[in-house]
Amino acid sequence: MAAVSCAVAFRGARGLCGRAARPAAAAAGLRGHRSGRTYAAVSAESLPTFGFLLDIDGVLVRGHRVIPAALEAFHRLLNPQGQLRVPVVFVTNAGNVLQHRKAQELSALLGCKARRQAEVEPDQVILSHSPLKLFAQYHDKRMLVSGQGPVVENARALGFRNVVTVEELRMAFPVLDMVDLERRPTATPLLRSDFPAIEGVLLLGEPVRWETSLQLIVDVLLSNGNPGTGLATAPYPHLPVLASNMDLLWMAEAKMPRFGHGTFLLCLEAIYQKLTGKELHYEALMGKPSLLTYRYAEQLIRQQAERRGWTAPIRRLYAVGDNPMSDVYGANLFHQYLQMAERGVQAERQGAGGPQKQWPSATRSCVSILVCTGVHRPGEPGSREQPFHGHRDFGFSPALLQASHVVSDVHAAVRLAFREEGWPW
């Protein structure tokens, strides 16, 4: 198993693309996704040589409501027996839920039981933190885990065997959490000396009480894992920090986007730098647009095809999303990686990503398709008129924000892919 980095960075100008037409990014090599096939429908479907990476929030659902176009799109992906015609993996930056629960939720929203069609399987769902299963070097360390929902169950499912929650740390050291006057201790408790040192920080998603999590995470980093004692000088490098979901914004039922975990990370980074004068360092950044997330998704696509007995290699992936900063940027980054790998060129990487298995890959391209049912809205200002919303460690290359295709919804995206592949609609 070779050790390579998980994040790929490309430095460039700042901006946000919001063009609702086939962009000029082809000049950067991103239009080379076309199959070269004619659009004439084949008389009978052959073995699939393409698959889909579908985002969830803003593409299939808005909050707890399914987008109507998603029902028709999913129906088109099924054969008369209710089985998928091509491999499909759902790639979301959500993480505050168990993987099998997310699969059940998707199955219910897509009406799988009511229509007597195959339900979404857990191994078809990639949460923002799913690739952290590969980071075995941290699985035995005592990790402070932040997020909400079943954070302990999620951490253990990822392989982390020794975790402590922010709430458990707060209960062990009540004097650390002092913002909420009603939660302050009425008497000064005795300092504990039996609390094992924390060896790293695991950020699985946005927490509920940001002030508590921000305070205690910074305490752990500044004290080298011993927040009950403190240190005269903050250690640097600090303890390892592993984070998932870099989305600054995401789309729910509200008319405007909501803060995502990327906003929480931005606050943590700013506080740490303000206090220490140094930059917060991540050992791993997971979730779209992380390259490792797409490589992990590619592996699941290949395994799914093998289980179905589809012997033809999956050459092309269609990545459908609503967020230019995560879905489009990540898909284009992965496409660029595939093109460089095919030419035998080593991609530029940044940050420590832990060990990655060098999975066999037959995939040659990844096509980014941007839909207008979520964060992206047609007619919004161009990329050079808006600030860069992506994470600082991924830098910015304007070409990577240019989607190969911009369509109205996921139904149009699936139809476009079938047309590109010459499949009947």
CSV table of C-alpha atoms in Angstrom, one decimal:
chain,number,residue,atom,x,y,z
A,1,MET,CA,0.0,0.0,0.0
A,2,ALA,CA,1.7,3.2,-1.1
A,3,ALA,CA,1.5,6.3,0.9
A,4,VAL,CA,0.3,9.3,-1.0
A,5,SER,CA,-1.5,12.5,-0.1
A,6,CYS,CA,-5.3,12.9,-0.1
A,7,ALA,CA,-5.7,16.5,-1.2
A,8,VAL,CA,-4.8,17.9,-4.6
A,9,ALA,CA,-4.2,21.6,-4.8
A,10,PHE,CA,-4.0,23.8,-7.9
A,11,ARG,CA,-3.1,27.5,-7.2
A,12,GLY,CA,-4.7,30.2,-9.4
A,13,ALA,CA,-6.9,33.3,-9.5
A,14,ARG,CA,-10.0,33.6,-7.4
A,15,GLY,CA,-13.6,33.5,-8.4
A,16,LEU,CA,-16.8,31.4,-8.8
A,17,CYS,CA,-18.3,30.0,-12.1
A,18,GLY,CA,-22.0,30.2,-12.5
A,19,ARG,CA,-22.5,30.0,-16.2
A,20,ALA,CA,-25.5,28.1,-17.5
A,21,ALA,CA,-24.0,27.0,-20.8
A,22,ARG,CA,-21.3,24.7,-22.0
A,23,PRO,CA,-18.2,26.5,-20.6
A,24,ALA,CA,-15.0,27.5,-22.2
A,25,ALA,CA,-13.1,25.2,-19.9
A,26,ALA,CA,-12.6,22.8,-22.8
A,27,ALA,CA,-9.5,24.8,-23.5
A,28,ALA,CA,-8.1,23.5,-20.3
A,29,GLY,CA,-8.7,19.9,-21.4
A,30,LEU,CA,-12.0,19.4,-19.6
A,31,ARG,CA,-14.1,18.9,-22.7
A,32,GLY,CA,-12.3,15.8,-23.6
A,33,HIS,CA,-15.1,13.8,-21.8
A,34,ARG,CA,-17.1,13.0,-24.9
A,35,SER,CA,-17.2,9.4,-25.9
A,36,GLY,CA,-16.9,10.1,-29.7
A,37,ARG,CA,-20.0,7.8,-30.3
A,38,THR,CA,-22.9,8.8,-32.4
A,39,TYR,CA,-26.1,9.7,-30.8
A,40,ALA,CA,-28.1,7.0,-32.6
A,41,ALA,CA,-29.8,4.8,-30.1
A,42,VAL,CA,-28.6,1.2,-30.0
A,43,SER,CA,-31.2,-1.4,-30.6
A,44,ALA,CA,-30.3,-3.3,-27.4
A,45,GLU,CA,-28.2,-2.3,-24.4
A,46,SER,CA,-24.8,-3.7,-24.2
A,47,LEU,CA,-22.8,-4.1,-21.0
A,48,PRO,CA,-22.5,-0.7,-19.3
A,49,THR,CA,-19.1,1.1,-19.7
A,50,PHE,CA,-20.2,4.1,-17.7
A,51,GLY,CA,-21.6,4.9,-14.3
A,52,PHE,CA,-23.0,7.7,-12.2
A,53,LEU,CA,-21.7,9.5,-9.1
A,54,LEU,CA,-24.9,11.3,-7.8
A,55,ASP,CA,-24.9,14.0,-5.1
A,56,ILE,CA,-27.8,13.9,-2.8
A,57,ASP,CA,-28.7,17.3,-1.2
A,58,GLY,CA,-29.7,19.7,-3.9
A,59,VAL,CA,-29.8,17.0,-6.6
A,60,LEU,CA,-32.1,14.3,-5.3
A,61,VAL,CA,-33.6,16.0,-2.2
A,62,ARG,CA,-34.0,19.4,-0.6
A,63,GLY,CA,-34.0,18.8,3.2
A,64,HIS,CA,-36.5,15.9,3.7
A,65,ARG,CA,-38.3,16.5,0.4
A,66,VAL,CA,-37.5,14.6,-2.7
A,67,ILE,CA,-37.0,16.7,-5.9
A,68,PRO,CA,-39.7,15.4,-8.4
A,69,ALA,CA,-37.1,15.1,-11.2
A,70,ALA,CA,-35.1,12.7,-9.1
A,71,LEU,CA,-38.0,10.2,-9.1
A,72,GLU,CA,-38.2,10.1,-12.9
A,73,ALA,CA,-34.4,10.1,-13.2
A,74,PHE,CA,-34.1,7.1,-10.9
A,75,HIS,CA,-36.9,5.3,-12.8
A,76,ARG,CA,-34.9,5.8,-16.0
A,77,LEU,CA,-31.9,4.1,-14.4
A,78,LEU,CA,-33.8,0.9,-13.8
A,79,ASN,CA,-34.6,-2.0,-16.1
A,80,PRO,CA,-38.1,-3.6,-16.2
A,81,GLN,CA,-37.0,-5.9,-13.3
A,82,GLY,CA,-36.3,-2.9,-11.1
A,83,GLN,CA,-32.5,-3.4,-11.2
A,84,LEU,CA,-30.0,-0.6,-12.1
A,85,ARG,CA,-29.0,-0.6,-15.7
A,86,VAL,CA,-25.6,1.0,-14.9
A,87,PRO,CA,-23.5,1.3,-11.7
A,88,VAL,CA,-24.6,4.1,-9.4
A,89,VAL,CA,-22.9,5.5,-6.3
A,90,PHE,CA,-24.4,8.3,-4.2
A,91,VAL,CA,-21.6,10.6,-3.0
A,92,THR,CA,-22.7,13.1,-0.4
A,93,ASN,CA,-20.8,15.5,1.9
A,94,ALA,CA,-23.2,14.8,4.7
A,95,GLY,CA,-21.8,12.8,7.6
A,96,ASN,CA,-24.0,13.1,10.6
A,97,VAL,CA,-25.8,9.9,9.9
A,98,LEU,CA,-25.0,6.2,9.7
A,99,GLN,CA,-24.3,4.8,6.3
A,100,HIS,CA,-27.0,2.2,6.3
A,101,ARG,CA,-29.5,4.7,7.6
A,102,LYS,CA,-28.7,7.0,4.7
A,103,ALA,CA,-29.3,4.2,2.3
A,104,GLN,CA,-32.7,3.4,4.0
A,105,GLU,CA,-33.6,7.1,3.8
A,106,LEU,CA,-32.7,7.3,0.1
A,107,SER,CA,-34.7,4.1,-0.6
A,108,ALA,CA,-37.8,5.6,1.1
A,109,LEU,CA,-37.5,8.9,-0.6
A,110,LEU,CA,-37.1,7.3,-4.0
A,111,GLY,CA,-40.0,5.0,-3.4
A,112,CYS,CA,-38.1,1.8,-3.9
A,113,LYS,CA,-40.5,-0.5,-1.9
A,114,ALA,CA,-43.6,1.1,-3.3
A,115,ARG,CA,-42.4,0.6,-6.8
A,116,ARG,CA,-40.9,-2.9,-6.1
A,117,GLN,CA,-37.5,-1.9,-7.2
A,118,ALA,CA,-34.1,-2.7,-5.8
A,119,GLU,CA,-33.4,-0.6,-2.7
A,120,VAL,CA,-30.2,1.5,-2.2
A,121,GLU,CA,-27.5,-0.6,-0.6
A,122,PRO,CA,-25.2,0.8,2.1
A,123,ASP,CA,-22.2,0.2,-0.1
A,124,GLN,CA,-23.7,2.5,-2.7
A,125,VAL,CA,-23.5,5.5,-0.3
A,126,ILE,CA,-20.3,7.4,0.3
A,127,LEU,CA,-20.6,9.8,3.2
A,128,SER,CA,-18.0,12.6,3.6
A,129,HIS,CA,-16.0,10.7,6.1
A,130,SER,CA,-16.2,7.2,4.4
A,131,PRO,CA,-12.6,7.2,3.1
A,132,LEU,CA,-11.3,7.6,6.6
A,133,LYS,CA,-11.6,3.8,6.8
A,134,LEU,CA,-8.2,3.8,5.0
A,135,PHE,CA,-6.4,5.8,7.7
A,136,ALA,CA,-5.5,2.8,9.9
A,137,GLN,CA,-2.5,4.6,11.4
A,138,TYR,CA,-4.9,6.7,13.5
A,139,HIS,CA,-7.5,4.0,14.3
A,140,ASP,CA,-5.9,3.0,17.7
A,141,LYS,CA,-5.2,6.6,18.8
A,142,ARG,CA,-7.4,8.3,21.4
A,143,MET,CA,-9.3,10.8,19.2
A,144,LEU,CA,-11.6,13.7,20.2
A,145,VAL,CA,-14.6,13.4,17.8
A,146,SER,CA,-16.7,16.4,16.9
A,147,GLY,CA,-20.0,16.4,15.0
A,148,GLN,CA,-23.6,15.5,15.8
A,149,GLY,CA,-25.8,12.5,15.5
A,150,PRO,CA,-24.2,9.1,16.0
A,151,VAL,CA,-20.6,10.4,16.0
A,152,VAL,CA,-19.3,7.5,18.2
A,153,GLU,CA,-21.0,4.8,16.0
A,154,ASN,CA,-19.7,6.5,12.9
A,155,ALA,CA,-16.2,6.8,14.2
A,156,ARG,CA,-16.2,3.1,15.2
A,157,ALA,CA,-17.6,2.1,11.8
A,158,LEU,CA,-14.7,3.9,10.2
A,159,GLY,CA,-12.3,1.9,12.4
A,160,PHE,CA,-11.5,4.3,15.2
A,161,ARG,CA,-11.5,2.2,18.4
A,162,ASN,CA,-10.7,4.8,21.1
A,163,VAL,CA,-12.8,8.0,20.8
A,164,VAL,CA,-14.0,10.6,23.3
A,165,THR,CA,-16.8,13.1,22.5
A,166,VAL,CA,-16.8,16.8,23.0
A,167,GLU,CA,-19.6,16.3,25.6
A,168,GLU,CA,-17.5,13.7,27.5
A,169,LEU,CA,-14.5,16.1,27.5
A,170,ARG,CA,-16.8,18.9,28.7
A,171,MET,CA,-18.1,16.7,31.6
A,172,ALA,CA,-14.6,15.7,32.6
A,173,PHE,CA,-13.4,19.4,32.6
A,174,PRO,CA,-16.5,21.6,33.3
A,175,VAL,CA,-14.5,24.8,33.6
A,176,LEU,CA,-13.5,24.7,30.0
A,177,ASP,CA,-17.0,25.5,28.7
A,178,MET,CA,-17.7,29.0,29.9
A,179,VAL,CA,-19.8,30.8,27.2
A,180,ASP,CA,-23.2,29.7,28.2
A,181,LEU,CA,-23.8,31.2,31.7
A,182,GLU,CA,-26.5,28.6,32.5
A,183,ARG,CA,-24.0,25.8,31.9
A,184,ARG,CA,-21.1,27.2,34.0
A,185,PRO,CA,-20.4,25.1,37.1
A,186,THR,CA,-21.6,26.7,40.4
A,187,ALA,CA,-18.5,25.5,42.2
A,188,THR,CA,-15.0,25.0,41.1
A,189,PRO,CA,-14.5,21.2,40.6
A,190,LEU,CA,-11.2,19.4,41.4
A,191,LEU,CA,-8.8,19.1,38.5
A,192,ARG,CA,-8.7,15.6,37.1
A,193,SER,CA,-5.3,13.9,36.7
A,194,ASP,CA,-6.7,10.5,35.5
A,195,PHE,CA,-8.1,11.6,32.1
A,196,PRO,CA,-6.0,9.9,29.4
A,197,ALA,CA,-4.3,12.3,27.0
A,198,ILE,CA,-6.0,12.9,23.6
A,199,GLU,CA,-3.9,12.0,20.6
A,200,GLY,CA,-5.8,13.6,17.7
A,201,VAL,CA,-9.0,15.3,16.6
A,202,LEU,CA,-11.6,13.8,14.3
A,203,LEU,CA,-14.1,16.3,12.7
A,204,LEU,CA,-17.0,14.4,11.2
A,205,GLY,CA,-19.4,17.3,10.6
A,206,GLU,CA,-20.8,20.5,12.0
A,207,PRO,CA,-21.7,20.3,15.7
A,208,VAL,CA,-24.7,21.8,17.4
A,209,ARG,CA,-23.0,24.1,20.0
A,210,TRP,CA,-20.2,25.6,17.9
A,211,GLU,CA,-18.8,27.7,20.8
A,212,THR,CA,-18.3,24.6,22.9
A,213,SER,CA,-16.7,22.5,20.2
A,214,LEU,CA,-14.5,25.4,19.0
A,215,GLN,CA,-13.3,26.1,22.5
A,216,LEU,CA,-12.6,22.5,23.5
A,217,ILE,CA,-10.9,21.6,20.2
A,218,VAL,CA,-8.6,24.6,20.5
A,219,ASP,CA,-7.9,23.7,24.1
A,220,VAL,CA,-6.8,20.2,23.0
A,221,LEU,CA,-4.6,21.5,20.3
A,222,LEU,CA,-2.9,24.1,22.5
A,223,SER,CA,-2.4,21.7,25.4
A,224,ASN,CA,-1.1,18.8,23.4
A,225,GLY,CA,-4.1,16.7,24.3
A,226,ASN,CA,-4.2,17.6,28.0
A,227,PRO,CA,-6.8,20.4,28.3
A,228,GLY,CA,-7.0,20.0,32.1
A,229,THR,CA,-3.5,21.2,32.6
A,230,GLY,CA,-2.5,23.5,29.8
A,231,LEU,CA,1.0,24.4,28.5
A,232,ALA,CA,3.0,27.6,28.7
A,233,THR,CA,3.8,27.3,25.0
A,234,ALA,CA,1.5,25.8,22.5
A,235,PRO,CA,3.1,22.9,20.6
A,236,TYR,CA,3.7,23.1,16.9
A,237,PRO,CA,3.3,20.9,14.9
A,238,HIS,CA,0.0,20.3,16.8
A,239,LEU,CA,-1.8,17.0,17.2
A,240,PRO,CA,-3.2,15.4,14.0
A,241,VAL,CA,-6.5,16.8,12.8
A,242,LEU,CA,-8.6,14.7,10.4
A,243,ALA,CA,-11.7,16.5,8.9
A,244,SER,CA,-14.5,15.6,6.5
A,245,ASN,CA,-16.9,17.8,4.6
A,246,MET,CA,-15.4,21.1,3.5
A,247,ASP,CA,-18.7,22.6,2.1
A,248,LEU,CA,-19.0,26.2,3.1
A,249,LEU,CA,-22.7,26.1,2.1
A,250,TRP,CA,-25.4,23.5,1.4
A,251,MET,CA,-29.0,23.6,0.3
A,252,ALA,CA,-32.0,22.6,2.4
A,253,GLU,CA,-35.6,23.8,2.3
A,254,ALA,CA,-34.7,27.4,2.9
A,255,LYS,CA,-34.5,29.7,-0.2
A,256,MET,CA,-30.9,30.6,0.6
A,257,PRO,CA,-28.0,28.2,1.3
A,258,ARG,CA,-27.1,27.2,4.9
A,259,PHE,CA,-23.8,27.1,6.6
A,260,GLY,CA,-21.9,23.8,6.2
A,261,HIS,CA,-19.0,22.1,8.0
A,262,GLY,CA,-16.7,24.2,5.9
A,263,THR,CA,-17.9,27.3,7.7
A,264,PHE,CA,-17.1,25.6,11.0
A,265,LEU,CA,-13.6,24.7,9.8
A,266,LEU,CA,-13.1,28.3,8.7
A,267,CYS,CA,-13.9,29.5,12.2
A,268,LEU,CA,-11.6,26.9,13.8
A,269,GLU,CA,-8.7,27.8,11.4
A,270,ALA,CA,-9.2,31.6,12.1
A,271,ILE,CA,-9.2,31.1,15.8
A,272,TYR,CA,-6.2,28.9,15.9
A,273,GLN,CA,-4.2,31.3,13.7
A,274,LYS,CA,-5.3,34.3,15.7
A,275,LEU,CA,-4.1,32.6,19.0
A,276,THR,CA,-0.9,31.1,17.8
A,277,GLY,CA,0.2,33.0,14.7
A,278,LYS,CA,0.5,29.7,12.9
A,279,GLU,CA,-1.7,27.8,10.4
A,280,LEU,CA,-3.9,24.9,11.4
A,281,HIS,CA,-2.7,21.8,9.6
A,282,TYR,CA,-4.9,18.9,8.5
A,283,GLU,CA,-3.5,15.3,8.2
A,284,ALA,CA,-6.6,14.5,6.1
A,285,LEU,CA,-9.4,16.4,4.4
A,286,MET,CA,-12.2,14.1,3.1
A,287,GLY,CA,-15.3,14.6,1.1
A,288,LYS,CA,-15.8,16.4,-2.2
A,289,PRO,CA,-13.7,17.9,-3.8
A,290,SER,CA,-11.0,15.6,-2.2
A,291,LEU,CA,-9.4,13.4,-4.8
A,292,LEU,CA,-9.4,10.4,-2.5
A,293,THR,CA,-13.2,10.6,-2.2
A,294,TYR,CA,-13.5,10.2,-6.0
A,295,ARG,CA,-11.0,7.4,-6.1
A,296,TYR,CA,-12.9,5.7,-3.3
A,297,ALA,CA,-16.1,6.1,-5.3
A,298,GLU,CA,-14.5,4.7,-8.4
A,299,GLN,CA,-13.6,1.6,-6.4
A,300,LEU,CA,-17.2,1.1,-5.3
A,301,ILE,CA,-18.4,1.6,-8.9
A,302,ARG,CA,-16.0,-1.1,-10.0
A,303,GLN,CA,-17.0,-3.5,-7.2
A,304,GLN,CA,-20.7,-2.9,-8.0
A,305,ALA,CA,-20.1,-3.8,-11.7
A,306,GLU,CA,-18.3,-6.9,-10.7
A,307,ARG,CA,-21.2,-8.1,-8.5
A,308,ARG,CA,-23.6,-7.6,-11.3
A,309,GLY,CA,-21.5,-9.6,-13.7
A,310,TRP,CA,-20.8,-6.6,-15.9
A,311,THR,CA,-17.5,-7.6,-17.4
A,312,ALA,CA,-16.9,-4.6,-19.6
A,313,PRO,CA,-14.6,-2.0,-17.9
A,314,ILE,CA,-16.2,1.2,-16.6
A,315,ARG,CA,-14.5,3.8,-18.7
A,316,ARG,CA,-16.4,7.0,-17.9
A,317,LEU,CA,-18.1,8.4,-14.8
A,318,TYR,CA,-20.8,11.1,-14.9
A,319,ALA,CA,-20.6,13.2,-11.6
A,320,VAL,CA,-23.9,15.1,-11.0
A,321,GLY,CA,-24.0,17.8,-8.4
A,322,ASP,CA,-25.4,21.2,-7.5
A,323,ASN,CA,-22.4,22.8,-5.9
A,324,PRO,CA,-19.6,24.2,-8.2
A,325,MET,CA,-17.2,24.4,-5.3
A,326,SER,CA,-17.4,20.8,-4.3
A,327,ASP,CA,-19.2,18.7,-7.0
A,328,VAL,CA,-17.9,20.4,-10.2
A,329,TYR,CA,-14.5,21.2,-8.8
A,330,GLY,CA,-14.0,17.7,-7.4
A,331,ALA,CA,-15.2,15.9,-10.6
A,332,ASN,CA,-12.9,18.1,-12.8
A,333,LEU,CA,-10.0,17.5,-10.4
A,334,PHE,CA,-10.6,13.8,-10.7
A,335,HIS,CA,-10.8,14.0,-14.5
A,336,GLN,CA,-7.6,15.9,-14.6
A,337,TYR,CA,-6.0,13.2,-12.3
A,338,LEU,CA,-7.2,10.4,-14.6
A,339,GLN,CA,-5.8,12.2,-17.7
A,340,MET,CA,-2.5,12.7,-16.0
A,341,ALA,CA,-2.4,9.1,-14.8
A,342,GLU,CA,-3.1,7.9,-18.3
A,343,ARG,CA,-0.1,9.9,-19.6
A,344,GLY,CA,2.0,8.7,-16.7
A,345,VAL,CA,2.3,12.1,-15.2
A,346,GLN,CA,2.5,12.5,-11.4
A,347,ALA,CA,-0.3,14.9,-10.1
A,348,GLU,CA,0.7,17.7,-7.8
A,349,ARG,CA,-0.5,16.9,-4.3
A,350,GLN,CA,-0.7,18.8,-1.0
A,351,GLY,CA,-1.0,17.7,2.6
A,352,ALA,CA,-0.6,14.3,4.3
A,353,GLY,CA,-3.3,11.9,3.3
A,354,GLY,CA,-2.2,8.7,4.9
A,355,PRO,CA,-1.9,5.4,3.0
A,356,GLN,CA,-4.0,4.8,-0.1
A,357,LYS,CA,-4.3,1.5,-1.8
A,358,GLN,CA,-3.4,1.7,-5.5
A,359,TRP,CA,-6.6,0.3,-6.8
A,360,PRO,CA,-6.7,-1.0,-10.4
A,361,SER,CA,-8.4,1.6,-12.6
A,362,ALA,CA,-10.0,1.3,-16.0
A,363,THR,CA,-11.7,4.7,-15.7
A,364,ARG,CA,-10.5,7.2,-18.3
A,365,SER,CA,-12.6,10.3,-17.7
A,366,CYS,CA,-15.1,11.9,-15.3
A,367,VAL,CA,-17.7,14.2,-16.7
A,368,SER,CA,-19.0,17.0,-14.4
A,369,ILE,CA,-22.7,17.9,-14.7
A,370,LEU,CA,-24.1,20.9,-12.8
A,371,VAL,CA,-27.8,21.0,-12.0
A,372,CYS,CA,-29.8,24.1,-11.0
A,373,THR,CA,-31.9,22.6,-8.2
A,374,GLY,CA,-29.6,23.4,-5.3
A,375,VAL,CA,-26.7,25.8,-4.5
A,376,HIS,CA,-26.1,26.8,-8.1
A,377,ARG,CA,-28.7,29.1,-9.7
A,378,PRO,CA,-28.8,30.0,-13.4
A,379,GLY,CA,-28.0,33.6,-14.1
A,380,GLU,CA,-25.9,34.2,-11.0
A,381,PRO,CA,-22.7,36.3,-11.5
A,382,GLY,CA,-19.7,34.8,-13.2
A,383,SER,CA,-16.7,33.2,-11.5
A,384,ARG,CA,-14.6,36.4,-11.4
A,385,GLU,CA,-17.4,38.4,-9.7
A,386,GLN,CA,-17.7,36.2,-6.6
A,387,PRO,CA,-15.3,35.1,-3.9
A,388,PHE,CA,-13.8,31.6,-3.8
A,389,HIS,CA,-15.9,29.5,-1.5
A,390,GLY,CA,-13.7,26.4,-1.5
A,391,HIS,CA,-11.3,25.3,1.2
A,392,ARG,CA,-8.0,27.1,1.5
A,393,ASP,CA,-6.0,23.9,1.1
A,394,PHE,CA,-7.3,23.3,-2.4
A,395,GLY,CA,-6.2,26.6,-3.8
A,396,PHE,CA,-8.2,27.7,-6.9
A,397,SER,CA,-8.1,27.0,-10.6
A,398,PRO,CA,-10.9,28.8,-12.4
A,399,ALA,CA,-11.0,26.1,-15.1
A,400,LEU,CA,-11.9,23.4,-12.6
A,401,LEU,CA,-15.1,25.3,-11.7
A,402,GLN,CA,-16.4,25.1,-15.2
A,403,ALA,CA,-18.9,22.2,-15.6
A,404,SER,CA,-18.8,20.1,-18.7
A,405,HIS,CA,-22.6,20.5,-18.9
A,406,VAL,CA,-25.1,22.6,-17.0
A,407,VAL,CA,-28.7,21.3,-17.0
A,408,SER,CA,-31.9,22.0,-15.2
A,409,ASP,CA,-32.1,18.9,-13.0
A,410,VAL,CA,-30.9,15.3,-12.4
A,411,HIS,CA,-33.4,13.9,-14.9
A,412,ALA,CA,-31.9,16.1,-17.6
A,413,ALA,CA,-28.4,15.0,-16.5
A,414,VAL,CA,-29.2,11.3,-16.8
A,415,ARG,CA,-30.8,11.8,-20.2
A,416,LEU,CA,-27.7,13.7,-21.4
A,417,ALA,CA,-25.4,10.9,-20.2
A,418,PHE,CA,-27.5,8.3,-22.0
A,419,ARG,CA,-27.4,10.3,-25.2
A,420,GLU,CA,-23.7,10.7,-24.9
A,421,GLU,CA,-23.3,7.0,-24.5
A,422,GLY,CA,-25.7,6.1,-27.3
A,423,TRP,CA,-28.1,4.3,-25.0
A,424,PRO,CA,-31.9,4.3,-25.6
A,425,TRP,CA,-33.9,6.7,-23.5
